[in-house]
Short mmCIF file of C-alpha atoms in Angstrom, two decimals:
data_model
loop_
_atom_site.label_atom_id
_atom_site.label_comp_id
_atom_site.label_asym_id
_atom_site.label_seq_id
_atom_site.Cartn_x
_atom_site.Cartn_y
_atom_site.Cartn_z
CA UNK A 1 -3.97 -6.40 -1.15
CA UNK A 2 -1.65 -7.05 -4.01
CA UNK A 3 0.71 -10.02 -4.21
CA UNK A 4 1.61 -10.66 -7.51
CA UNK A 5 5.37 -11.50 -9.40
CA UNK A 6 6.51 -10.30 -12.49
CA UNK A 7 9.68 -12.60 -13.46
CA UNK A 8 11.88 -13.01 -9.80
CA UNK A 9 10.47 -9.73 -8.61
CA UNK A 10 7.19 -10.05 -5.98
CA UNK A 11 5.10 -7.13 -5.44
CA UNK A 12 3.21 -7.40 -2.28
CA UNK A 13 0.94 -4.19 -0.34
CA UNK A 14 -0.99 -3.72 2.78
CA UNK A 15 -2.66 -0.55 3.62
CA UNK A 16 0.53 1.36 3.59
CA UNK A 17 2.82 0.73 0.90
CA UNK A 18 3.45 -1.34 -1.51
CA UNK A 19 6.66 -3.82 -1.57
CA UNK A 20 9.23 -4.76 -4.05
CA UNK A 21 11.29 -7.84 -3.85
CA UNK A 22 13.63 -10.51 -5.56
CA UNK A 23 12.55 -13.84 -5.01
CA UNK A 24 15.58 -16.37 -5.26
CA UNK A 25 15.29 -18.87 -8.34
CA UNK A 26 16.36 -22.38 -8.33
CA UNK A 27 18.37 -23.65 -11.55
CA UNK A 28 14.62 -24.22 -13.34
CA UNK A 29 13.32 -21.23 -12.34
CA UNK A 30 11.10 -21.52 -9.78
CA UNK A 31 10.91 -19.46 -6.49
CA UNK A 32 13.40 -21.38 -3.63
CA UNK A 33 11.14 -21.63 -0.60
CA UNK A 34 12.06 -21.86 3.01
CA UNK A 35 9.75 -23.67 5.77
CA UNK A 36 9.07 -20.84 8.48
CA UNK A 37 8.53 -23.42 11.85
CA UNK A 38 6.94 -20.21 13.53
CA UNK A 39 3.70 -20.18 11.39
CA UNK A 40 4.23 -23.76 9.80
CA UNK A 41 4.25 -22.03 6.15
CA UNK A 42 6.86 -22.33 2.71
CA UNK A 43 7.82 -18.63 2.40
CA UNK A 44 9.40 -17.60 -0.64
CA UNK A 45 13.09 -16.39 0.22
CA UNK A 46 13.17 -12.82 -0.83
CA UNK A 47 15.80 -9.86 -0.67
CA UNK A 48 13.74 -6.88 -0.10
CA UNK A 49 14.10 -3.92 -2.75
CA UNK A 50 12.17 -1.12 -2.25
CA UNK A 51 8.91 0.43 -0.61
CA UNK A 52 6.66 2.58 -2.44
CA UNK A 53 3.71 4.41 -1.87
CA UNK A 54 1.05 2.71 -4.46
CA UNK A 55 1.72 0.37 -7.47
CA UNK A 56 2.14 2.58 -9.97
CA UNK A 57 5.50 3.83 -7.97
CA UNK A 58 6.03 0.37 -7.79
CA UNK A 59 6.16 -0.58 -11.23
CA UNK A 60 8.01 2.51 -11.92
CA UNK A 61 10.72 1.93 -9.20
CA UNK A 62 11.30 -1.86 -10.99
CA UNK A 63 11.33 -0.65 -14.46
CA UNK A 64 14.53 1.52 -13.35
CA UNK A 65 15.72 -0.79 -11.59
CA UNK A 66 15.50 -3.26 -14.42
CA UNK A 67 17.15 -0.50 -16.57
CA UNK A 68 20.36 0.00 -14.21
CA UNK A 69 21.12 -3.54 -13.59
CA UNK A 70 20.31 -5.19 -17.21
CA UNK A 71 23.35 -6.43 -19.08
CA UNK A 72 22.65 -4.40 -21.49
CA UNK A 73 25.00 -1.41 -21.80
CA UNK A 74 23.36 1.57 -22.65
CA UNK A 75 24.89 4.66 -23.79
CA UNK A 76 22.38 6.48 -25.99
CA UNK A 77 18.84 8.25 -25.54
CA UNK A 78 18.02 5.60 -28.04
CA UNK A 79 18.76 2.71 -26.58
CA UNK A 80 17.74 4.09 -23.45
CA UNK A 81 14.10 4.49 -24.87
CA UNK A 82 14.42 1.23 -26.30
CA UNK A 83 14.63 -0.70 -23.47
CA UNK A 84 12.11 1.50 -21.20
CA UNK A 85 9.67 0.18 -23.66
CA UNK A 86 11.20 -3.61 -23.93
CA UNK A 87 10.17 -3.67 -20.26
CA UNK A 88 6.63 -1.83 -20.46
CA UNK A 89 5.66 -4.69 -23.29
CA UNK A 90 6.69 -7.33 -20.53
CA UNK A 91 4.93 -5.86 -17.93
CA UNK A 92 1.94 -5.36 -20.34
CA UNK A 93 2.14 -9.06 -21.26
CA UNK A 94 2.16 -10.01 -17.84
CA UNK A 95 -0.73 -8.37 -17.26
CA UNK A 96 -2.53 -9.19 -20.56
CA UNK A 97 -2.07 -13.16 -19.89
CA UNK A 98 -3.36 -12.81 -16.49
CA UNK A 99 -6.65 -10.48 -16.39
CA UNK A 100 -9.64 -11.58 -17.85
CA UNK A 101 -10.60 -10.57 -20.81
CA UNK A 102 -12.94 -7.50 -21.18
CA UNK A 103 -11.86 -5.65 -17.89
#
């Protein structure tokens, strides 16, 4: 089961798909919680973004994503390729800072 977050996105999975949300910030940063009295748990508020079949679709559905809606206009191939790979360094230093080393 994944259930990670890169920035305000969340990825979570279960045996079908995998889940792509935006988890609402408060001014520092943090993720805004909500107390659910059903199951007497904080759950992150969340706008649902997409579904996809396995994580790399996942990360590949965000990283567009993150392309369309940046405030960054682009209007070349250049700049286009530019900021594909601006996002794969942050997802790789996500990653880097949170897996052990040697795996």
């Amino acid at each position: 089961m994944i259930d990670m977050k890169i920035g305000q996105y969340h990825l979570t999975s279960d045996k079908y798909e995998v889940k792509v949300n935006r988890m609402s910030l408060d001014s520092q940063g943090h993720p805004v919680t909500s107390y659910d009295d059903k199951s007497g748990i904080n759950r992150l508020v969340e706008a649902p973004l997409a579904h996809c079949k396995n994580v790399e679709d996942a990360l590949h559905w965000l990283r567009g994503y993150l392309i369309r809606t940046g405030s960054e206009r682009i209007t070349t191939v250049y700049q286009l390729a530019r900021e594909n790979q601006r996002i794969e360094r942050q997802f790789d230093t996500y990653i880097k800072e949170r897996v052990p080393e040697g795996l």
